[in-house]
Tab-separated table of C-alpha atoms in Angstrom:
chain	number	residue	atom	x	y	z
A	29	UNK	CA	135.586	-19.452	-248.333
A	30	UNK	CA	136.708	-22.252	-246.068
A	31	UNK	CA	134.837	-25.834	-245.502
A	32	UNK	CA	134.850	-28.534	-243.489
A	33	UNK	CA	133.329	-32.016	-245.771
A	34	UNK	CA	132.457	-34.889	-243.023
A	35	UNK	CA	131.095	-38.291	-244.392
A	36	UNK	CA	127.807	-39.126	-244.105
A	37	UNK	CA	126.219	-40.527	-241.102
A	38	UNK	CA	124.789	-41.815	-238.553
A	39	UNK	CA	127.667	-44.552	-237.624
A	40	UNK	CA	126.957	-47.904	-235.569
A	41	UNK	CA	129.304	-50.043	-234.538
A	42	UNK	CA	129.889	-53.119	-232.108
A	43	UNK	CA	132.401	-52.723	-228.932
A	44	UNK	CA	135.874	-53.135	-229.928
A	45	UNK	CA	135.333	-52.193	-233.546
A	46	UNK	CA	137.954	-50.205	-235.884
A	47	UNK	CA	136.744	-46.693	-236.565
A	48	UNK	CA	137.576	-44.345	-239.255
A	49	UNK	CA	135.454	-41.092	-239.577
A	50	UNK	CA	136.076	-39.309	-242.891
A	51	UNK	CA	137.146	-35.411	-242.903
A	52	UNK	CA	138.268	-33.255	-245.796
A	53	UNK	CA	138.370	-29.292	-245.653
A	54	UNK	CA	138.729	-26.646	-247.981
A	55	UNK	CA	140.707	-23.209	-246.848
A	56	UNK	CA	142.085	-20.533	-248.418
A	57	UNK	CA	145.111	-20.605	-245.745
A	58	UNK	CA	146.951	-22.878	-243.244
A	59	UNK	CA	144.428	-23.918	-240.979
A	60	UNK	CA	144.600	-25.573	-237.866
A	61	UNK	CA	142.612	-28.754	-237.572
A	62	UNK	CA	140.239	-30.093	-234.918
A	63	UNK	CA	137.962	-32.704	-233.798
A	64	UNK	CA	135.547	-32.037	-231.014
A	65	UNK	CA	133.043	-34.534	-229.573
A	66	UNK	CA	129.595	-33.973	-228.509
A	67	UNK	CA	128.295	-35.791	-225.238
A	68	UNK	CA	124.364	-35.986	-225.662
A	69	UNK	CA	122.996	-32.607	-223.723
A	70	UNK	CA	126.540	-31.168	-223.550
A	71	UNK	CA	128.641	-28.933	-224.668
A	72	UNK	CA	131.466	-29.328	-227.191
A	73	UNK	CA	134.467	-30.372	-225.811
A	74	UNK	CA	138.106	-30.867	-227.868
A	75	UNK	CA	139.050	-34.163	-228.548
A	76	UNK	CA	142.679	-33.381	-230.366
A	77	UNK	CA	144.072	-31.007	-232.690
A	78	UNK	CA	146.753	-30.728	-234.849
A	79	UNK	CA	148.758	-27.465	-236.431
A	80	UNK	CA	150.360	-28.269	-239.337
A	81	UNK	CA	150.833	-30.652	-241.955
A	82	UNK	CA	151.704	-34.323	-240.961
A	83	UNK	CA	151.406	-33.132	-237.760
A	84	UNK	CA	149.537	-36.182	-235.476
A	85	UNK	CA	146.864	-35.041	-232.929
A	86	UNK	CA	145.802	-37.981	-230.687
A	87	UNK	CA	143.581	-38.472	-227.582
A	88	UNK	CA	141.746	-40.636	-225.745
A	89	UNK	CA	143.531	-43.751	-228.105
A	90	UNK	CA	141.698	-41.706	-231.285
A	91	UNK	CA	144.344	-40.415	-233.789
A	92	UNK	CA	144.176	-38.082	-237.148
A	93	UNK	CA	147.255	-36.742	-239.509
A	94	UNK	CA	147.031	-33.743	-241.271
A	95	UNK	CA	147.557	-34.405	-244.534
A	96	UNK	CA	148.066	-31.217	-246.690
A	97	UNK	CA	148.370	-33.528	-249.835
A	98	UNK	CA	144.823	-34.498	-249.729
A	99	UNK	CA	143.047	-31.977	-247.513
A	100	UNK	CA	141.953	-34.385	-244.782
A	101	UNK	CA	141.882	-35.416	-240.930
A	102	UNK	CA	140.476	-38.542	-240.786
A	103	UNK	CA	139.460	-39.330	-237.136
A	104	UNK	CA	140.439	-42.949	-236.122
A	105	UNK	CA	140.527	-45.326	-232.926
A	106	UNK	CA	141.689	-48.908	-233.078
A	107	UNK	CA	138.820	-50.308	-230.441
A	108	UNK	CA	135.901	-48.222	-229.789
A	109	UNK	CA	133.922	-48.794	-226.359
A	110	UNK	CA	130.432	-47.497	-226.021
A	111	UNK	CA	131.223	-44.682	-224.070
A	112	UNK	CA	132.126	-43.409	-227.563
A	113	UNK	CA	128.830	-42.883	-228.596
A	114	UNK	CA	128.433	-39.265	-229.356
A	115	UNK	CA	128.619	-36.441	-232.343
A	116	UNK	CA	131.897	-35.807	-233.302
A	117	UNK	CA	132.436	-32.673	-235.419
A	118	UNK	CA	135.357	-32.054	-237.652
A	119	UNK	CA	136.751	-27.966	-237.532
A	120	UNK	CA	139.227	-25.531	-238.950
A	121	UNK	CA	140.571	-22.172	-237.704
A	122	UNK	CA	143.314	-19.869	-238.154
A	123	UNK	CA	145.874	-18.801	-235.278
A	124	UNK	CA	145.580	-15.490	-234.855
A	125	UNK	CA	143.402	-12.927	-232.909
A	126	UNK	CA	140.237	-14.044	-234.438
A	127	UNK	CA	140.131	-18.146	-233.968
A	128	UNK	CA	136.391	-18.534	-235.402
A	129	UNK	CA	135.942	-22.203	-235.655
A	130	UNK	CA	134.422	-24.126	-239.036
A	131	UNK	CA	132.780	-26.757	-238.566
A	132	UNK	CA	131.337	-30.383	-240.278
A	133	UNK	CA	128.127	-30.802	-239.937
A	134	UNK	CA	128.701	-33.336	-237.379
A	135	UNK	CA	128.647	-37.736	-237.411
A	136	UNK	CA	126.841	-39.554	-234.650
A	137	UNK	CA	128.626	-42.676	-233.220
A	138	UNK	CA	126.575	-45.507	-231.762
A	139	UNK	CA	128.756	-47.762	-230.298
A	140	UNK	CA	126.277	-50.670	-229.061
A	141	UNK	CA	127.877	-53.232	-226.616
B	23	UNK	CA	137.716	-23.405	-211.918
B	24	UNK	CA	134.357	-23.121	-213.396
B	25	UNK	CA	133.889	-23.900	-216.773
B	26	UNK	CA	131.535	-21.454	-219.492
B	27	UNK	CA	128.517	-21.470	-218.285
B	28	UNK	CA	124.925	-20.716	-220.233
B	29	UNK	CA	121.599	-19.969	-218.860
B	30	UNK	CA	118.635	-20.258	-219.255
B	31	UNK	CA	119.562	-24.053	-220.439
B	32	UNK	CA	116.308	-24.029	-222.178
B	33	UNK	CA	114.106	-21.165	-223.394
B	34	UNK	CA	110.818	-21.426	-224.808
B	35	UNK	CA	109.771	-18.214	-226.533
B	36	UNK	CA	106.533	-17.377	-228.739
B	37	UNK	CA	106.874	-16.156	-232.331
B	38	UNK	CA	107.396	-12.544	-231.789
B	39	UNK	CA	108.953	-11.986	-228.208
B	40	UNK	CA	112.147	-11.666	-227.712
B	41	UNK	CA	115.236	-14.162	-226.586
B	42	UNK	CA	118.264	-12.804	-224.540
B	43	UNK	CA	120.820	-16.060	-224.225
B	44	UNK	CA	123.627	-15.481	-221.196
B	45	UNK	CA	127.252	-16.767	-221.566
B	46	UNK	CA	129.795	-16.089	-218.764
B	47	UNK	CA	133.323	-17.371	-219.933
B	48	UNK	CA	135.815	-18.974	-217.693
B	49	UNK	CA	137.578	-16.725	-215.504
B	50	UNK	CA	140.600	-14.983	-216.891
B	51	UNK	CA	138.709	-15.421	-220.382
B	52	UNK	CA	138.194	-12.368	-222.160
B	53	UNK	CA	136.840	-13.214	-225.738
B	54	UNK	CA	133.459	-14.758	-226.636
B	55	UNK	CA	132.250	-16.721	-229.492
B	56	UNK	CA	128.952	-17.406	-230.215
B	57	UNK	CA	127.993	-20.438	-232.489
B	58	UNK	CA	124.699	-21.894	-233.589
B	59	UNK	CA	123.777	-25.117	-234.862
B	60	UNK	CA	120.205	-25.843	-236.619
B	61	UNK	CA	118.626	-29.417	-236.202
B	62	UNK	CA	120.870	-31.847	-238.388
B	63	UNK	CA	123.911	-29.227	-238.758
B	64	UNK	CA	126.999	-28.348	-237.443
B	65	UNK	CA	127.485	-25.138	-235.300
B	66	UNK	CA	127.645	-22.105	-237.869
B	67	UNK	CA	129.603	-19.308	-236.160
B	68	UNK	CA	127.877	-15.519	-235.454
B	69	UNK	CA	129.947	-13.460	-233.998
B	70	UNK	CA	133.307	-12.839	-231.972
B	71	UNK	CA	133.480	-10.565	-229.120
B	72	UNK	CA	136.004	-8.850	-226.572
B	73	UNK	CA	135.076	-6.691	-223.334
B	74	UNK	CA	133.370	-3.748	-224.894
B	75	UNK	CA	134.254	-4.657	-228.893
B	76	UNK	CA	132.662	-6.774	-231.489
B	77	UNK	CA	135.676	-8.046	-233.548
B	78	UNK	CA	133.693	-10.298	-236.093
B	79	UNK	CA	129.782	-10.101	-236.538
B	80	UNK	CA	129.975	-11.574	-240.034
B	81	UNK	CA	127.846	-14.959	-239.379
B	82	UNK	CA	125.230	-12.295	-237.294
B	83	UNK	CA	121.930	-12.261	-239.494
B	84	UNK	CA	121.464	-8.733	-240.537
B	85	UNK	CA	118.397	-8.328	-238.340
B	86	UNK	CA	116.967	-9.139	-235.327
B	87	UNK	CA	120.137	-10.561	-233.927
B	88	UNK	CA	122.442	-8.610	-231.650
B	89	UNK	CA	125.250	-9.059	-229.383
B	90	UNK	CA	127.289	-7.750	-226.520
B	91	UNK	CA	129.808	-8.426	-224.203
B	92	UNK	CA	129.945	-5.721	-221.396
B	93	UNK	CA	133.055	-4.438	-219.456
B	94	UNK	CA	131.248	-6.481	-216.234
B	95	UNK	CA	128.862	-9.329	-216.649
B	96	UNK	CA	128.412	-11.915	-219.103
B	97	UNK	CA	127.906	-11.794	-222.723
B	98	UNK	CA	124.070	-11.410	-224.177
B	99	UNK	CA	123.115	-12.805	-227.517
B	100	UNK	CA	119.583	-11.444	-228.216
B	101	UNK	CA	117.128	-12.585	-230.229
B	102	UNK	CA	114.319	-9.816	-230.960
B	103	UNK	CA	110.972	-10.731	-232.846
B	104	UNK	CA	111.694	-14.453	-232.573
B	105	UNK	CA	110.502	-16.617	-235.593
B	106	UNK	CA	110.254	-20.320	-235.714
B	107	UNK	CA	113.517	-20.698	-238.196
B	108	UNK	CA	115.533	-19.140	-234.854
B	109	UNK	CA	114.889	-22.593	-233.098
B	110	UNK	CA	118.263	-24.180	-232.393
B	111	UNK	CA	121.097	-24.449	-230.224
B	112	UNK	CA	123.341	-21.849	-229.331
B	113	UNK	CA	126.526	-22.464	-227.998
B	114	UNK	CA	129.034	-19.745	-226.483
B	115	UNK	CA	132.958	-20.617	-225.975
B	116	UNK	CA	135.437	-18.461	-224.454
B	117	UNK	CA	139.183	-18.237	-224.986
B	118	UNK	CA	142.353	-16.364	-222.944
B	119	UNK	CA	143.859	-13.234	-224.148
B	120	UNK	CA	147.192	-13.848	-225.656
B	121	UNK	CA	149.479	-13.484	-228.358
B	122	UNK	CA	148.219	-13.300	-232.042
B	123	UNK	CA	150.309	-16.145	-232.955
B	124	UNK	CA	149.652	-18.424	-230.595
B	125	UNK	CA	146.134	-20.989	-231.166
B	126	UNK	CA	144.399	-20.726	-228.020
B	127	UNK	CA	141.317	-23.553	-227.458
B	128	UNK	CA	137.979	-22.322	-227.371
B	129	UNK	CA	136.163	-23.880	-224.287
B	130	UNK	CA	132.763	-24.350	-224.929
B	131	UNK	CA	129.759	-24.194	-223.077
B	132	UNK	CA	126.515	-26.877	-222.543
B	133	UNK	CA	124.348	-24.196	-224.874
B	134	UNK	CA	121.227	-23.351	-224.509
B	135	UNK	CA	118.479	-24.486	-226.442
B	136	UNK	CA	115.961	-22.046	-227.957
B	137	UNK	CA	112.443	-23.386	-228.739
B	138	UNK	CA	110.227	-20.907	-230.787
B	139	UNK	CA	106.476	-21.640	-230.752
């Protein structure tokens, strides 16, 4: 069955830090990739996404490729701020009628000023 | 236009009574997900619904757990017999109707958050 790998976590880092959070799947298909982010007491909400191989999804100045070659969708941002802190999750679906999301298990960011 | 919306946002339940979690998607939304996510995990999908159908129960456990999303009114996710191990988060997102080929976003919902005691 499909999988979504995140790297270990939690994550702290200073204000205006370079941040790479590490994503590799497994799926029997062509998935679509995702990231969503997790405000503390909230709901998920979609951060960026990205179709197909090499496509780019980007958001918010965070970025992540698609890269078929290797499986992965690393989520990156050149300068985090603290309103970054958060759980960001790392998910796969299909298109189709049925659009069930898998997920990572999830890496909190703590983004301290 | 409203977002999804969950209630109760928290539910305390006993070992043994039963949990009945409320999601009404965003208007013009007409499929349901419901996800779960333990303490330390990611959300785990249960179960995709349309008005009247269950599409996909195949992350429902086998017992205890039902859901339904009528022609009017929100969707239910209930919980009967609660044990401790049911204590989590559960998280509903709704997407549009539309064209099998087409990826449509699932907009989630703040969850609600099931304590078992």
């Amino acid at each position: 069955g499909d999988s979504v790998t995140q790297m270990e976590g939690p994550v702290t880092l200073s204000e205006e830090a370079f941040l790479t959070i590490n994503c590799t799947y497994t799926a029997t298909g062509y998935p679509s990739l995702f990231w969503y982010v997790q405000y503390p007491g909230e709901g998920l909400q979609l951060l960026l996404k990205a179709t197909k191989a090499d496509d780019k999804g980007s958001n918010k100045g965070f970025e992540a490729t698609y890269r078929k070659e290797t499986t992965s969708f690393h989520l990156e941002k050149g300068s985090v701020q603290v309103s970054d802190s958060a759980v960001y999750f790392c998910a796969l679906s299909y298109t189709g009628a049925n659009s069930k999301l898998t997920f990572g298990k999830g890496i909190t960011l703590s983004v301290r000023p | 236009n409203a977002g999804v919306m969950q209630n109760p946002r928290h539910l305390v339940r006993r070992r043994g009574q039963e949990a009945r979690l409320r999601c009404s998607p965003m208007k013009g939304h007409s499929h349901v997900y419901w996800y779960r996510q333990l303490p330390e995990e990611g959300l785990k999908f249960m179960v995709y619904l349309q008005k009247e159908n269950i599409i996909d129960e195949s992350g429902m456990p086998k017992e205890r757990f039902s859901a339904e999303f009528p022609k009017e009114g929100p969707s239910i996710l209930r919980i009967q017999q609660v044990v401790r191990g049911d204590s989590a988060a559960y998280f509903c997102a709704s997407s549009p109707p539309g064209h099998s080929r087409v990826l449509y976003e699932q907009y989630f919902g703040p969850g609600t958050r099931l304590t078992v005691t």
